[in-house]
Short mmCIF file of C-alpha atoms in Angstrom, two decimals:
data_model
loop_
_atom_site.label_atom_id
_atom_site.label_comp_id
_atom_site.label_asym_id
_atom_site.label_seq_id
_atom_site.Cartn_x
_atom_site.Cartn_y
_atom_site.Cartn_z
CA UNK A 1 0.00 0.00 0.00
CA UNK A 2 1.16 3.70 -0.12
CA UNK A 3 3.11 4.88 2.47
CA UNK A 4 4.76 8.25 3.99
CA UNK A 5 8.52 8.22 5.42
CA UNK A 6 9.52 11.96 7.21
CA UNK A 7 12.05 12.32 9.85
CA UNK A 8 10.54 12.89 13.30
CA UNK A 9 12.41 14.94 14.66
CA UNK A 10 12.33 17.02 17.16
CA UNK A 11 13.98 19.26 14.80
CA UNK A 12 15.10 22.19 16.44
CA UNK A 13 16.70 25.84 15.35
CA UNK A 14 17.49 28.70 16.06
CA UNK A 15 15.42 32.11 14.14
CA UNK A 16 15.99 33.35 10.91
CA UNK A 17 17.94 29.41 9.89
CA UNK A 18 16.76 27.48 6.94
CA UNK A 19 14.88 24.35 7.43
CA UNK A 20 14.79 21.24 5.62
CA UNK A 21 12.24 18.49 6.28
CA UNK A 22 12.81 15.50 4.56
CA UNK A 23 9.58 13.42 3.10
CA UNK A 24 9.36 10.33 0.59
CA UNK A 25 6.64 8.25 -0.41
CA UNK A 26 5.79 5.04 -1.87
CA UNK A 27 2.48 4.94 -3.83
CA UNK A 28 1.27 3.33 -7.52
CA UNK A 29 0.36 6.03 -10.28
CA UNK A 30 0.13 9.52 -9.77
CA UNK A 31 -1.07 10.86 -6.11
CA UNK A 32 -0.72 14.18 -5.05
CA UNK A 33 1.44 15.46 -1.91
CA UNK A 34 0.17 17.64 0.72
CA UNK A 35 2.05 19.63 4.04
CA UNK A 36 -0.47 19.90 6.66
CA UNK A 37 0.70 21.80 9.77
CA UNK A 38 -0.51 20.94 13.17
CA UNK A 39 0.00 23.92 16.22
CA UNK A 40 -0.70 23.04 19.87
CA UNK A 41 -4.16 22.16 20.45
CA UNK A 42 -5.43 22.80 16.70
CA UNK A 43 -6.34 20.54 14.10
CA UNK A 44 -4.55 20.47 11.32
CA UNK A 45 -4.27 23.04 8.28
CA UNK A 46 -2.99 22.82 4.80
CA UNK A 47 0.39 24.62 4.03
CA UNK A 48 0.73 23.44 0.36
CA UNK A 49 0.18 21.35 -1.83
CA UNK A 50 1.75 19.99 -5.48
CA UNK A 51 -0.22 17.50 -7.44
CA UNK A 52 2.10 16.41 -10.36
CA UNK A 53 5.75 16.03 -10.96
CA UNK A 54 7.75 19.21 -11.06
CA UNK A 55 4.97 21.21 -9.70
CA UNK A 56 6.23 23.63 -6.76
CA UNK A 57 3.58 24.27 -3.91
CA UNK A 58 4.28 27.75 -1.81
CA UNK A 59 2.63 29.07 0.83
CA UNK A 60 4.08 31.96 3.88
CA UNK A 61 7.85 31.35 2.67
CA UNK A 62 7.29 27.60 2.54
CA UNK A 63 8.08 25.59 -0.67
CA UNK A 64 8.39 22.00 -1.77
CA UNK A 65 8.71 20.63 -5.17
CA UNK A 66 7.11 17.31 -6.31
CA UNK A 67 10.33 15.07 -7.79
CA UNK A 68 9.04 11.79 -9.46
CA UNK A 69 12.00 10.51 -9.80
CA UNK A 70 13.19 10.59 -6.03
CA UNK A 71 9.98 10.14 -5.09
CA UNK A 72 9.92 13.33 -2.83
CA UNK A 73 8.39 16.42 -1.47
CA UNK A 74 11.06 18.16 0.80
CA UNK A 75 9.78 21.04 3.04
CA UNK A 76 12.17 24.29 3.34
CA UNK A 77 11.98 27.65 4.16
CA UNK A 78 14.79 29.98 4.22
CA UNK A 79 14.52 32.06 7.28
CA UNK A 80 12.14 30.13 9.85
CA UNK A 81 10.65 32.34 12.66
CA UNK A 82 9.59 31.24 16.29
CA UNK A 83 5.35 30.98 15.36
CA UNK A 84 6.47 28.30 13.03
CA UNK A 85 7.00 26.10 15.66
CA UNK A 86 4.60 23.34 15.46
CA UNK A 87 4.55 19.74 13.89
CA UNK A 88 4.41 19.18 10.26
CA UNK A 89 2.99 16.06 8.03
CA UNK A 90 3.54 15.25 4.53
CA UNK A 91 0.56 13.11 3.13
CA UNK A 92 -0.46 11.46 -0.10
CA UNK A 93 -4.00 11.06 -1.97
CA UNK A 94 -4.28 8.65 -4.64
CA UNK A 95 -8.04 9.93 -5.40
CA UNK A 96 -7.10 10.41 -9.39
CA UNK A 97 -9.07 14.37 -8.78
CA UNK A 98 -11.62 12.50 -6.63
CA UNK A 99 -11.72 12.30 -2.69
CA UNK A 100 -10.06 9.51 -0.53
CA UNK A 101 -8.02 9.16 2.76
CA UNK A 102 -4.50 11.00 3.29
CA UNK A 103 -2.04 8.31 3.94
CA UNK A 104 -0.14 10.28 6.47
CA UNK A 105 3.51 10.01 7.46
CA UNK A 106 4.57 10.09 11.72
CA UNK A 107 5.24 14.00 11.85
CA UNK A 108 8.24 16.35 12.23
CA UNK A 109 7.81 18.51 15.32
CA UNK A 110 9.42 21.44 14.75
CA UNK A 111 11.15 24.09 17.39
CA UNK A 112 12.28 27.53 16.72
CA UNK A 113 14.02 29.10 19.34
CA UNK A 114 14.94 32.98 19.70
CA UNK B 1 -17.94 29.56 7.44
CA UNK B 2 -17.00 28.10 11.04
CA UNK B 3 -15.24 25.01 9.19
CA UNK B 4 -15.36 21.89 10.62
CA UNK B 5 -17.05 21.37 14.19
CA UNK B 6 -16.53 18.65 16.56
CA UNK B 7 -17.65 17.72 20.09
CA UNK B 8 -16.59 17.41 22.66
CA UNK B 9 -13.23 18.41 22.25
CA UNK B 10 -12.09 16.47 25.74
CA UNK B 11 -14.01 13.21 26.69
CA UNK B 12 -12.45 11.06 29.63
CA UNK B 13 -14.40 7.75 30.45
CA UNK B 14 -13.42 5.09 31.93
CA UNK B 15 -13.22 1.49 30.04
CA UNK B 16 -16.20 -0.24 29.32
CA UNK B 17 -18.23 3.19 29.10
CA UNK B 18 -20.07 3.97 25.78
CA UNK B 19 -18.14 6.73 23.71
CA UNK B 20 -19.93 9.21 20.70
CA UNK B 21 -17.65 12.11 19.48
CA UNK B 22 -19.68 14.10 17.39
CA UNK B 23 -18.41 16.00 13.69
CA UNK B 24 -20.74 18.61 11.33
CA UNK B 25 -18.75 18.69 8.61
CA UNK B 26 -18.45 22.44 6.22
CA UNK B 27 -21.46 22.82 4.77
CA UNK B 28 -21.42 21.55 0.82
CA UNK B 29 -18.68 19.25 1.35
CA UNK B 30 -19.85 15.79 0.21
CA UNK B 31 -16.96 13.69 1.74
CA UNK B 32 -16.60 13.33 5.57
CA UNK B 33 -13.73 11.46 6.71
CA UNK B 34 -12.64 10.12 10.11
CA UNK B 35 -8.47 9.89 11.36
CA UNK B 36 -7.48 8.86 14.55
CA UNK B 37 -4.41 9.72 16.30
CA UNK B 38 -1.93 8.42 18.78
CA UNK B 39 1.75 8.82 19.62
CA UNK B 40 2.91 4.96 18.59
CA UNK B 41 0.71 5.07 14.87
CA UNK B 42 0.43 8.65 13.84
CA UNK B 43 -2.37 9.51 12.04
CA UNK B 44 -4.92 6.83 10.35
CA UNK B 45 -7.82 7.27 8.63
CA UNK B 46 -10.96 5.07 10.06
CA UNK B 47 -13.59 5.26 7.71
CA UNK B 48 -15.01 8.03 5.07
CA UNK B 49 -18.69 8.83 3.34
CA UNK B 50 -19.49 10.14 0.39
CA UNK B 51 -23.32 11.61 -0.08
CA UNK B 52 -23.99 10.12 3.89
CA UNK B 53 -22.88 6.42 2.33
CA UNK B 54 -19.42 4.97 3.72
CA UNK B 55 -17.34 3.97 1.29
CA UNK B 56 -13.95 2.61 2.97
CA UNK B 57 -14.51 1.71 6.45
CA UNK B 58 -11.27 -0.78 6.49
CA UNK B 59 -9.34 1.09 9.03
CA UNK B 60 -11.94 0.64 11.50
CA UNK B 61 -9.97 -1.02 14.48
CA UNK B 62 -12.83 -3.54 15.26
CA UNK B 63 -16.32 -4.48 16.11
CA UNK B 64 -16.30 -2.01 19.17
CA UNK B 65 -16.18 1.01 16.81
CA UNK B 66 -18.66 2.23 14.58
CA UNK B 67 -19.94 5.00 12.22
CA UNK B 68 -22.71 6.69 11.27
CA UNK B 69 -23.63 9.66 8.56
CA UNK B 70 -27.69 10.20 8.65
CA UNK B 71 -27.66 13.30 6.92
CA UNK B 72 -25.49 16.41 5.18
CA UNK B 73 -24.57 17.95 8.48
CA UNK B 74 -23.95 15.54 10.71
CA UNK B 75 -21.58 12.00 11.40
CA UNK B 76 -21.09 10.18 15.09
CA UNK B 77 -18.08 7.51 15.68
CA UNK B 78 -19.09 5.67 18.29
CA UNK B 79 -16.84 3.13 20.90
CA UNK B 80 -18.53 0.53 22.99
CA UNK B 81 -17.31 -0.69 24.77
CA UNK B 82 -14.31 1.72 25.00
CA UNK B 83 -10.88 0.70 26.01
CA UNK B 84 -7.87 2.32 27.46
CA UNK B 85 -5.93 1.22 24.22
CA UNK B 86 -9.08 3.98 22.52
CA UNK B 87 -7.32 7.32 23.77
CA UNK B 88 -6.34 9.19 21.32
CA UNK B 89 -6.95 12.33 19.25
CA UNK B 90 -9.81 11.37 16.98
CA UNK B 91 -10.20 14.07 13.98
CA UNK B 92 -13.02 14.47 11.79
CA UNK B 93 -12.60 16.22 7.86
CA UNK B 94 -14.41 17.14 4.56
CA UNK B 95 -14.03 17.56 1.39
CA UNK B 96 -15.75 17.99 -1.88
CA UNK B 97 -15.27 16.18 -4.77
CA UNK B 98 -12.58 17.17 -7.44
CA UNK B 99 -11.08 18.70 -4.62
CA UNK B 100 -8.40 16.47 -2.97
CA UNK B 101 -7.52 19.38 -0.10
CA UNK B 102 -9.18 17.89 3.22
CA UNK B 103 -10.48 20.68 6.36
CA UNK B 104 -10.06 19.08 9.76
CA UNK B 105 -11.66 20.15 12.88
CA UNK B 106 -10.12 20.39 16.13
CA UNK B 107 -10.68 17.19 17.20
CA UNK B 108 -11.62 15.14 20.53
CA UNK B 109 -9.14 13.97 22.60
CA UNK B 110 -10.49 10.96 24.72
CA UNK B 111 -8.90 9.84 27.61
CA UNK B 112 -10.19 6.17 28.45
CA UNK B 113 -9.09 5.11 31.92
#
């Protein structure tokens, strides 16, 4: 079945570093990738998304690119601040534009220290 | 819109106890889905509806769990009897179709003792 594999972390840094979270998947065909972010207490939200290879999803100074041929959709930012502390998860659809579970992977908590 | 709604957010019961946590999903949304999660498994989804029907419930744990969807607006997951091995965060989430992006709610976080 498809699977998720992200380090767990805790990752922690220091303000204004760049981050890296690492994420790789195994699924058949084409499924898209997803960062959800998770803060204390809260449910989780949608950072970005790609949905074929090549395609870049942004959102507030976050980026990953979707590389077919690693099978990957690495997180970064290039100058991480302490309200982006929280836990991150990369997850997978293989809906083909329809609806179905996220296969999710464990979760990188993240820590930004001043 | 006020997104996704659950309740409670904090249930603690003790084992054997009947358990409902509660989920309206965002109103138009025609997929409702149901994830569970806990420290040693991360997140899993249970079940999911489409149009109030369920259409995957495979990662439903076991006979003590189960699901309902009687209308649009409204889905129950239900434990009985509940067992300590049961606490977790349970999230609910909808979607619509052609649309693969999911919105969670806050989710419950039952304590079973």
């Amino acid at each position: 079945g498809d699977s998720v594999t992200q380090m767990e972390g805790p990752v922690t840094l220091s303000e204004e570093a760049f981050l890296t979270i690492n994420c790789t998947y195994t699924a058949t065909g084409y499924p898209s990738l997803f960062w959800y972010v998770q803060y204390p207490g809260e449910g989780l939200q949608l950072l970005l998304k790609a949905t074929k290879a090549d395609d870049k999803g942004s959102n507030k100074g976050f980026e990953a690119t979707y590389r077919k041929e690693t099978t990957s959709f690495h997180l970064e930012k290039g100058s991480v601040q302490v309200s982006d502390s929280a836990v991150y998860f990369c997850a997978l659809t293989n809906s083909g534009g329809g609806a179905d579970g996220l296969t999710f992977g464990k979760g990188t908590h993240l820590i930004i220290q001043p | 819109d006020a997104g996704v709604i659950q309740s409670p957010r904090h249930e603690v019961t003790e084992m054997g106890q009947e358990v409902t946590l509660r989920c309206k999903p965002i109103s138009g949304h025609d997929y409702l889905f149901w994830y569970r999660q806990t420290m040693m498994r991360g997140l899993e989804l249970l079940i999911y509806f489409n149009n109030n029907v369920p259409i995957d419930d495979s990662g439903m744990p076991e006979d003590r769990f189960s699901a309902k969807m009687p209308n649009a607006s409204f889905s129950t997951l239900k434990i009985q009897p509940s067992e300590p091995r049961d606490s977790a965060v349970y999230f609910c989430a909808s979607t619509f179709r052609g649309y693969e992006t999911q919105y969670f709610g806050p989710g419950t976080r039952l304590l079973v003792l």
